[in-house]
C-alpha cells in the first residue's frame, strides 16, 4: 500500500495517430487497395460532419502534405490526389485504446482511459522498478513505437498537467512542484477546455496559460466558470483530482518478469504455482483468503490474456489455487497462445475475505461443506460459474417465481439452510418434478366450461384424460404489473398410458374472458406447465 503522504506522479500517453496506426497494424478487409498502396502514400480517416466528409484523423505523410484535421475531403483530394481514404470507426479505435491500456497494466495497475486517444498511468511509487521515471518513460514510448503507434509522453504531478504537456512536449518530466513553470508558455488551447473559452481568452489577449494564471481567480471564475478555474489550478499543480482507473485495484498482486519471453506450458505452470505460493503467504499474514483470482499473461508483442476463477469459500492453500487454474486453462475453448512468448505473468486476488476459524474436530458437517465447496469450485472453473447453480425459495405463490437459480459458489450455505414447503404425508406431490421455464400452449377439449379437460393435444400427440385432480386456483400478483393478468386454474391429470401432467386454464369464464359479437364467452387458452414423475 502506498503512503498517503507520497507525492503523486502521473504518466500521460497521447496517441495522435491512433486511427491510422490501427489501420496500418491490421488493415480492414474492405481496404484491399490500401494493402497494396506504396509506402509514403498519405492515409486519412474521414467522418461525416455537417453533411460533409471531413478529415477526422491522418498519418504523418498526410500531415507533411499539408492536410489537417477538419479539412473537407474534397479539398484534401485536390491537394493530394493519391490520398488513401478510410471511414471512421470509433468503436474499433476505442477497442484498440482499451487493448493498449491492458498492455500498460504491466507498468502499473492504475491505468485510466483518456478518450479518445490518450491514457493516464498513476506511476506513484513504482517508477524505481523500471530504473526511474526517465527510463520508464523511454521504455513505454519505445515499446509502443515498436508496436506501430506514434506516441507522445510526459510525466507530472497532476493528470491535467501531464496531459497538457504530452500534447506539446514529448518526453517532458516535470519535477515535484514545477508544474506551473512547465505549462506557463503553452497556449490556452492545451488545457483541453471548451473551444469557446479558449477563443474568449485569446480575444482578451490571454494567449498562454501563464498569462491566464496572472489574472485573479475570482475574475476568471466570474467570466469562464469555476470548472475552468479548477482546470487551470490542476494544470499548475495547485490542485489535484483523482483519475478513474479502468479496473479496480486488486487487494494483492504478485508477478514474475522474464528476461527472455517464455512459451512452454511447463514454465507457465511452474510460474503460476510459485506465484500462488507467494500470494497465499502474503494473504496469510493478514488472515485473509481469496474469493476471486485473476491470472494475466502479457505477451511480448503487446497482447494480454487474462483468466479468472472464483471460489465459494476463501482459499488459503496454494495447491487449491494451482488446481483451479489448471482446470480453467484446460477447459477454455481458446487456449493460451503465447505467440513469441510471455514476458510477464501476474497473479492477483481482486476479492478477499477474512478467514474465520471453525471447530473442525467435533462438527463433521464442516468437512462435508469444504469438500462440496471444493468440488463446486472445480466444476465452475471447468464449465463456468454461471452453469453451477442452486435453487432458493422465493416468497411468491406464482409457480415459476416460487424459486430462483443462483450461483452455487455464492449461495451454497443459503441453499443448505433454505426452508422449502414440507410435503403432506400420504398425498401426491402438489408440484411437478419438471417445471417448464415457459408454459407451452396445448389444445384442450373440456367437458364443462369450468371443468377439467377430457382430451388434449400437446406436441402433436393426443392424450385422453382418465384421472383428474383440481382445480387449484392461482391468482396473479396484480400489484407487480400494470397489465391485466388472468387467473389460472391448475389441474393434475393422468392419461391412459399413466403419464401425469400439470396444466392450467388461463382465465375465468364470464368474468375475465371477453365475450364475442354473439354474446358468448371466448374460449380460454390452455397451457402445459410441468410433468410429474
XYZ file of C-alpha atoms in Angstrom:
533
model
C 0.000 0.000 0.000
C 1.295 3.439 -0.888
C 1.608 6.001 1.869
C -0.910 8.811 1.601
C 1.873 11.376 2.025
C 3.676 10.173 -1.123
C 3.634 12.713 -3.953
C 1.570 11.561 -6.883
C 3.172 11.089 -10.268
C 1.147 10.707 -13.460
C 2.399 9.464 -16.822
C 0.298 10.707 -19.738
C 0.367 8.902 -23.085
C -1.028 10.562 -26.196
C -1.553 8.568 -29.385
C -2.152 11.278 -32.015
C -2.265 8.819 -34.973
C -4.314 6.085 -33.293
C -6.912 5.551 -36.107
C -4.352 5.368 -38.926
C -1.852 3.404 -36.821
C -4.585 0.874 -36.069
C -5.360 0.518 -39.765
C -1.699 0.028 -40.683
C -1.218 -2.635 -37.995
C -4.365 -4.548 -39.017
C -5.993 -3.291 -42.225
C -9.685 -3.929 -42.620
C -10.971 -6.477 -45.134
C -12.548 -3.733 -47.189
C -9.208 -1.953 -47.511
C -7.656 -4.258 -50.100
C -6.392 -1.381 -52.287
C -4.712 0.180 -49.244
C -2.770 -3.004 -48.569
C -1.131 -2.663 -51.931
C -0.527 1.078 -51.623
C 3.132 2.107 -51.979
C 4.992 3.429 -48.976
C 4.621 7.131 -48.336
C 1.058 7.427 -49.641
C -0.937 9.632 -47.236
C -3.712 7.968 -45.224
C -6.689 9.808 -43.767
C -9.776 8.788 -41.827
C -12.936 10.727 -42.622
C -16.221 11.239 -40.788
C -19.426 12.977 -41.831
C -19.842 16.309 -40.048
C -22.421 18.932 -41.058
C -23.408 16.877 -44.141
C -19.827 16.859 -45.390
C -16.963 14.383 -45.206
C -14.138 15.874 -43.172
C -10.767 14.532 -42.072
C -11.019 13.100 -38.545
C -7.516 11.593 -38.368
C -4.425 11.411 -40.552
C -0.930 9.963 -40.605
C 2.448 11.684 -40.777
C 2.564 11.549 -44.585
C -0.777 13.339 -44.830
C 0.353 15.971 -42.335
C 3.522 16.600 -44.338
C 1.393 17.001 -47.472
C -0.378 19.952 -45.852
C -3.553 18.232 -44.737
C -5.107 18.858 -41.343
C -7.952 17.573 -39.199
C -11.255 19.213 -40.119
C -10.340 19.769 -43.759
C -13.123 18.717 -46.191
C -12.326 15.585 -48.143
C -12.864 17.362 -51.494
C -10.199 19.930 -50.618
C -7.872 17.184 -49.387
C -8.174 15.296 -52.701
C -7.396 18.492 -54.578
C -4.204 18.924 -52.543
C -3.220 15.247 -52.625
C -4.841 13.239 -55.474
C -3.300 9.883 -54.461
C -4.864 10.046 -50.999
C -5.966 6.798 -49.292
C -9.310 7.334 -47.529
C -10.909 5.209 -44.797
C -14.176 5.564 -42.930
C -14.006 6.439 -39.243
C -14.663 3.569 -36.833
C -14.866 4.957 -33.276
C -15.709 1.513 -31.827
C -12.568 -0.051 -33.305
C -10.471 2.896 -32.089
C -11.896 2.523 -28.581
C -11.144 -1.204 -28.650
C -7.559 -0.504 -29.731
C -7.153 2.039 -26.931
C -8.532 -0.493 -24.447
C -6.016 -3.081 -25.665
C -3.149 -0.632 -25.211
C -4.421 0.162 -21.713
C -4.438 -3.566 -20.893
C -0.831 -3.774 -22.080
C 0.078 -0.814 -19.853
C -1.085 -2.801 -16.815
C 2.403 -4.317 -16.778
C 3.742 -0.979 -15.533
C 1.020 -0.066 -13.021
C -2.436 -1.423 -12.163
C -3.810 2.136 -12.102
C -4.440 2.863 -15.790
C -7.200 5.280 -16.802
C -8.610 5.927 -20.263
C -8.232 9.474 -21.579
C -10.537 9.045 -24.559
C -10.412 9.184 -27.460
C -6.647 8.884 -27.911
C -4.898 9.042 -24.549
C -4.069 7.147 -21.365
C -3.188 8.201 -17.841
C -0.943 5.991 -15.698
C -0.523 6.529 -11.967
C 3.135 5.563 -11.504
C 3.443 6.790 -7.928
C 5.941 4.612 -6.065
C 6.629 2.210 -8.934
C 8.943 4.138 -11.286
C 12.038 2.866 -9.437
C 11.161 -0.672 -10.549
C 11.972 0.383 -14.116
C 15.109 2.414 -13.386
C 13.470 5.752 -12.651
C 10.932 7.972 -14.349
C 13.135 8.816 -17.344
C 13.907 5.186 -18.167
C 10.278 4.202 -17.568
C 9.024 6.881 -19.969
C 11.549 5.809 -22.585
C 10.663 2.143 -22.122
C 6.926 2.722 -22.555
C 7.372 5.024 -25.558
C 9.867 2.719 -27.271
C 7.649 -0.344 -26.801
C 4.588 1.408 -28.243
C 6.648 2.703 -31.173
C 7.842 -0.818 -31.929
C 4.210 -1.951 -31.930
C 3.461 0.645 -34.618
C 1.934 3.502 -32.620
C 3.037 7.126 -32.660
C 3.179 8.271 -29.039
C 3.932 11.378 -27.030
C 4.506 11.057 -23.274
C 5.017 13.336 -20.288
C 5.198 12.962 -16.501
C 3.910 15.473 -13.955
C 2.350 15.649 -10.513
C -1.252 16.004 -11.723
C -3.186 14.365 -14.510
C -4.103 17.673 -16.180
C -0.507 18.889 -16.180
C 0.802 15.619 -17.606
C -1.935 15.554 -20.235
C -1.282 19.167 -21.250
C 2.471 18.637 -21.599
C 2.148 15.368 -23.533
C 0.270 17.219 -26.302
C 3.145 19.672 -26.838
C 6.413 18.371 -25.317
C 7.229 14.714 -25.773
C 9.469 13.301 -23.067
C 8.897 16.150 -20.630
C 9.354 15.171 -16.969
C 8.287 17.856 -14.504
C 9.930 17.903 -11.099
C 7.761 17.992 -7.990
C 6.165 21.426 -7.696
C 7.332 22.613 -11.121
C 4.058 22.248 -12.987
C 3.269 25.980 -13.082
C 6.559 26.878 -14.773
C 6.343 23.917 -17.165
C 2.934 24.830 -18.597
C 3.180 28.612 -18.467
C 4.435 29.002 -22.063
C 1.860 26.646 -23.587
C -1.216 28.030 -25.407
C -4.513 28.071 -23.561
C -5.920 25.502 -26.016
C -3.537 22.949 -24.471
C -5.740 22.798 -21.369
C -8.422 20.993 -23.340
C -11.158 23.387 -22.227
C -14.217 24.262 -24.286
C -13.200 25.923 -27.589
C -15.456 28.874 -26.774
C -13.435 29.523 -23.587
C -10.130 29.315 -25.460
C -11.465 31.694 -28.115
C -12.667 34.140 -25.450
C -9.280 34.125 -23.722
C -7.455 34.812 -26.969
C -9.804 37.709 -27.751
C -8.990 39.110 -24.316
C -5.277 38.988 -25.158
C -4.514 35.963 -22.946
C -2.793 33.536 -25.285
C -0.736 31.383 -22.907
C -1.518 29.556 -19.697
C 0.958 31.731 -17.817
C -0.852 34.903 -18.923
C -4.174 33.493 -17.777
C -2.645 32.496 -14.418
C -1.628 36.121 -13.733
C -5.288 37.106 -13.536
C -7.129 36.981 -10.250
C -9.025 33.773 -9.645
C -12.382 35.492 -8.895
C -12.103 37.356 -12.190
C -11.512 34.147 -14.171
C -14.279 32.290 -12.344
C -16.799 35.072 -12.940
C -16.042 35.132 -16.663
C -15.378 31.481 -17.542
C -16.796 29.436 -14.679
C -15.473 27.533 -11.680
C -14.756 24.409 -13.768
C -12.189 26.262 -15.887
C -10.578 27.741 -12.779
C -10.222 24.264 -11.301
C -8.741 23.010 -14.580
C -6.203 25.841 -14.580
C -5.148 25.160 -10.997
C -4.752 21.446 -11.714
C -2.522 22.240 -14.683
C -0.369 24.400 -12.385
C -0.164 21.701 -9.730
C -2.071 23.799 -7.178
C -4.987 21.358 -7.042
C -5.344 17.699 -7.805
C -8.143 15.399 -8.891
C -8.052 11.587 -8.858
C -8.082 9.583 -12.050
C -10.607 6.807 -12.660
C -8.754 3.538 -13.319
C -10.361 1.238 -15.867
C -10.176 -1.607 -13.344
C -10.342 -1.544 -9.530
C -7.077 -2.088 -7.719
C -6.739 -5.731 -6.566
C -6.171 -6.470 -2.902
C -2.978 -8.450 -3.582
C -0.721 -8.674 -6.633
C 2.290 -10.892 -7.315
C 4.082 -11.144 -10.626
C 7.079 -12.653 -12.381
C 9.037 -10.869 -15.112
C 11.252 -12.751 -17.530
C 14.427 -11.522 -19.130
C 13.522 -13.656 -22.158
C 9.900 -14.462 -23.130
C 8.680 -17.925 -22.155
C 6.268 -20.039 -24.182
C 6.353 -23.606 -22.813
C 3.447 -24.962 -20.771
C 5.800 -26.347 -18.147
C 7.375 -22.970 -17.384
C 3.971 -21.268 -17.320
C 2.521 -23.870 -14.934
C 5.588 -23.725 -12.677
C 5.428 -19.937 -12.584
C 1.740 -19.959 -11.646
C 2.421 -22.429 -8.835
C 5.218 -20.257 -7.451
C 3.081 -17.126 -7.674
C 0.226 -18.916 -5.903
C 2.534 -19.783 -3.001
C 3.747 -16.192 -2.750
C 0.188 -14.855 -2.906
C -1.060 -17.218 -0.200
C 1.857 -16.295 2.027
C 1.032 -12.589 1.682
C -2.666 -13.150 2.420
C -1.924 -15.428 5.389
C -0.010 -12.661 7.130
C -3.240 -10.646 7.173
C -5.527 -13.573 7.939
C -7.314 -13.446 4.575
C -8.310 -15.837 1.828
C -9.039 -15.269 -1.857
C -12.555 -15.403 -3.289
C -11.734 -14.141 -6.787
C -8.412 -14.614 -8.563
C -7.077 -13.446 -11.902
C -4.042 -14.621 -13.858
C -2.772 -12.213 -16.528
C -0.353 -13.226 -19.263
C 1.451 -10.383 -21.053
C 2.840 -11.286 -24.462
C 5.955 -9.674 -25.835
C 4.010 -8.295 -28.827
C 1.602 -6.359 -26.580
C -1.332 -8.775 -26.410
C -2.722 -9.649 -22.979
C -4.672 -12.748 -21.959
C -6.498 -12.991 -18.632
C -8.090 -15.972 -16.866
C -10.437 -15.560 -13.875
C -11.561 -18.072 -11.271
C -13.970 -17.694 -8.358
C -14.318 -19.723 -5.194
C -17.208 -20.443 -2.869
C -15.099 -20.061 0.267
C -11.910 -18.091 0.960
C -8.949 -20.065 -0.380
C -5.875 -20.238 1.830
C -3.891 -23.005 0.122
C -1.611 -22.602 -2.866
C -2.343 -26.126 -4.100
C -6.049 -25.266 -4.400
C -5.303 -22.125 -6.423
C -2.956 -24.080 -8.657
C -5.573 -26.799 -9.240
C -8.313 -24.290 -10.085
C -6.192 -22.539 -12.688
C -5.141 -25.850 -14.207
C -8.802 -26.805 -14.552
C -9.625 -23.417 -16.048
C -6.754 -23.418 -18.545
C -7.555 -26.967 -19.652
C -11.225 -26.103 -20.225
C -11.098 -22.802 -22.088
C -12.163 -23.100 -25.717
C -9.448 -20.672 -26.878
C -6.181 -21.915 -25.318
C -3.434 -19.507 -24.382
C -1.463 -18.509 -27.443
C 1.988 -17.442 -26.246
C 2.993 -16.177 -29.689
C 6.608 -15.134 -29.300
C 6.304 -15.746 -25.550
C 5.137 -14.128 -22.332
C 7.485 -11.654 -20.696
C 5.264 -11.097 -17.625
C 2.862 -13.348 -15.693
C 0.776 -11.783 -12.926
C -1.492 -13.336 -10.308
C -3.854 -11.089 -8.372
C -6.563 -11.521 -5.762
C -9.255 -8.994 -6.619
C -11.610 -10.095 -3.837
C -10.540 -11.381 -0.430
C -12.236 -12.126 2.872
C -11.120 -12.600 6.438
C -10.760 -16.299 7.179
C -12.988 -17.371 10.062
C -11.660 -20.222 12.175
C -14.187 -23.043 12.677
C -14.402 -26.006 15.037
C -13.466 -28.935 12.804
C -12.860 -31.754 15.257
C -16.420 -32.234 16.552
C -18.533 -30.994 13.624
C -18.332 -33.413 10.703
C -20.581 -31.217 8.541
C -17.805 -28.646 8.258
C -15.634 -31.157 6.390
C -18.551 -32.111 4.134
C -19.170 -28.463 3.262
C -15.485 -27.949 2.475
C -15.433 -30.939 0.134
C -18.641 -29.872 -1.580
C -17.404 -26.305 -1.987
C -14.103 -27.536 -3.441
C -15.991 -29.747 -5.902
C -18.214 -26.859 -6.981
C -15.160 -24.633 -7.481
C -13.505 -27.225 -9.726
C -16.649 -27.741 -11.794
C -17.177 -23.971 -12.085
C -13.569 -23.493 -13.193
C -14.121 -26.016 -15.973
C -17.605 -25.165 -17.277
C -18.175 -21.672 -15.853
C -19.662 -20.415 -12.598
C -22.998 -19.469 -14.178
C -23.690 -23.089 -15.082
C -23.361 -24.374 -11.498
C -26.437 -23.171 -9.632
C -28.549 -23.872 -6.569
C -32.244 -23.129 -6.159
C -33.526 -20.933 -3.360
C -37.155 -20.386 -2.319
C -38.832 -17.077 -3.066
C -41.847 -15.590 -1.311
C -44.307 -15.931 -4.189
C -47.248 -18.225 -4.923
C -46.710 -17.973 -8.685
C -45.210 -21.359 -9.659
C -42.490 -20.055 -11.969
C -41.496 -17.391 -9.425
C -41.523 -19.585 -6.299
C -37.832 -20.414 -6.719
C -34.828 -18.785 -8.327
C -31.498 -20.153 -9.531
C -28.352 -18.564 -8.160
C -24.628 -19.224 -8.245
C -23.703 -22.251 -6.158
C -20.376 -20.666 -5.241
C -22.038 -17.616 -3.736
C -25.124 -19.153 -2.102
C -24.141 -22.679 -1.066
C -24.727 -22.026 2.640
C -28.111 -20.371 1.989
C -29.182 -23.339 -0.132
C -28.281 -25.795 2.637
C -30.320 -23.808 5.164
C -33.263 -22.984 2.885
C -36.726 -23.884 4.173
C -38.918 -25.396 1.463
C -42.631 -26.211 1.880
C -43.000 -29.627 3.502
C -44.752 -32.396 1.601
C -48.032 -33.642 3.063
C -47.690 -37.237 4.224
C -49.726 -39.687 2.165
C -50.530 -37.121 -0.506
C -49.106 -36.943 -4.018
C -46.770 -34.023 -4.740
C -48.501 -30.720 -5.430
C -45.829 -29.519 -7.831
C -44.305 -31.443 -10.771
C -40.790 -32.781 -10.786
C -40.064 -30.889 -14.009
C -41.413 -27.358 -14.312
C -41.139 -25.678 -17.704
C -39.483 -22.268 -17.791
C -42.163 -21.131 -20.236
C -45.606 -22.818 -20.300
C -46.345 -24.460 -23.636
C -49.758 -23.996 -25.318
C -51.964 -27.068 -25.778
C -55.293 -27.770 -27.455
C -57.920 -28.976 -24.984
C -61.470 -30.355 -25.225
C -63.210 -29.673 -21.870
C -66.370 -31.454 -20.615
C -67.877 -28.353 -18.997
C -66.843 -24.681 -19.143
C -65.188 -24.707 -15.703
C -64.354 -28.406 -15.667
C -61.175 -30.378 -16.316
C -60.113 -31.378 -19.832
C -61.281 -34.652 -21.352
C -58.650 -34.788 -24.094
C -55.763 -32.537 -25.104
C -53.112 -32.380 -27.774
C -49.546 -31.451 -26.874
C -46.509 -31.561 -29.151
C -48.595 -33.177 -31.920
C -49.611 -36.091 -29.655
C -53.177 -36.625 -28.360
C -53.756 -37.690 -24.743
C -57.009 -38.994 -23.288
C -57.519 -37.991 -19.655
C -58.546 -40.785 -17.279
C -57.884 -39.175 -13.883
C -58.061 -35.565 -12.748
C -57.179 -33.648 -9.556
C -58.132 -29.998 -9.232
C -58.671 -27.270 -9.864
C -56.102 -25.325 -7.854
C -56.811 -21.666 -8.445
C -53.839 -19.290 -8.531
C -54.422 -15.537 -8.836
C -51.688 -13.464 -10.405
C -49.781 -10.778 -8.496
C -51.605 -7.803 -9.981
C -49.706 -5.299 -7.830
C -46.460 -6.104 -9.649
C -47.735 -5.466 -13.167
C -49.731 -2.768 -14.915
C -51.219 -5.260 -17.385
C -54.386 -7.247 -16.673
C -53.260 -10.727 -15.591
C -55.640 -13.689 -15.836
C -56.339 -16.153 -13.058
C -55.099 -19.698 -13.556
C -56.896 -22.970 -12.748
C -54.348 -25.776 -12.429
C -55.192 -29.482 -12.911
C -53.159 -32.599 -12.252
C -54.196 -35.062 -14.937
C -53.223 -38.600 -15.923
C -53.660 -40.089 -19.397
C -54.415 -43.664 -20.475
C -50.686 -44.576 -20.518
C -50.078 -43.440 -16.923
C -48.275 -40.202 -17.738
C -49.102 -37.362 -15.346
C -49.193 -33.713 -16.425
C -49.658 -30.342 -14.782
C -51.691 -27.998 -16.959
C -53.815 -24.926 -16.408
C -56.593 -22.863 -17.937
C -55.732 -19.191 -18.339
C -58.712 -17.053 -17.393
C -62.145 -17.447 -15.726
C -65.332 -17.889 -17.757
C -67.716 -14.902 -17.887
C -65.502 -12.847 -15.563
C -62.065 -12.370 -17.122
C -62.667 -13.555 -20.681
C -64.315 -11.093 -23.030
C -67.441 -12.034 -24.962
C -67.620 -12.206 -28.738
C -70.115 -10.388 -31.017
C -72.788 -13.009 -30.372
C -72.513 -12.609 -26.599
C -70.764 -15.906 -25.971
C -67.717 -16.011 -23.731
C -64.406 -16.506 -25.510
C -62.710 -19.863 -25.188
C -59.807 -19.823 -22.732
C -56.262 -20.816 -23.567
C -54.705 -23.920 -22.015
C -51.039 -24.426 -21.205
C -48.763 -27.283 -20.161
C -46.607 -26.187 -17.239
C -44.883 -29.318 -15.976
C -44.507 -33.110 -15.815
C -44.801 -35.330 -12.752
C -42.512 -38.302 -12.193
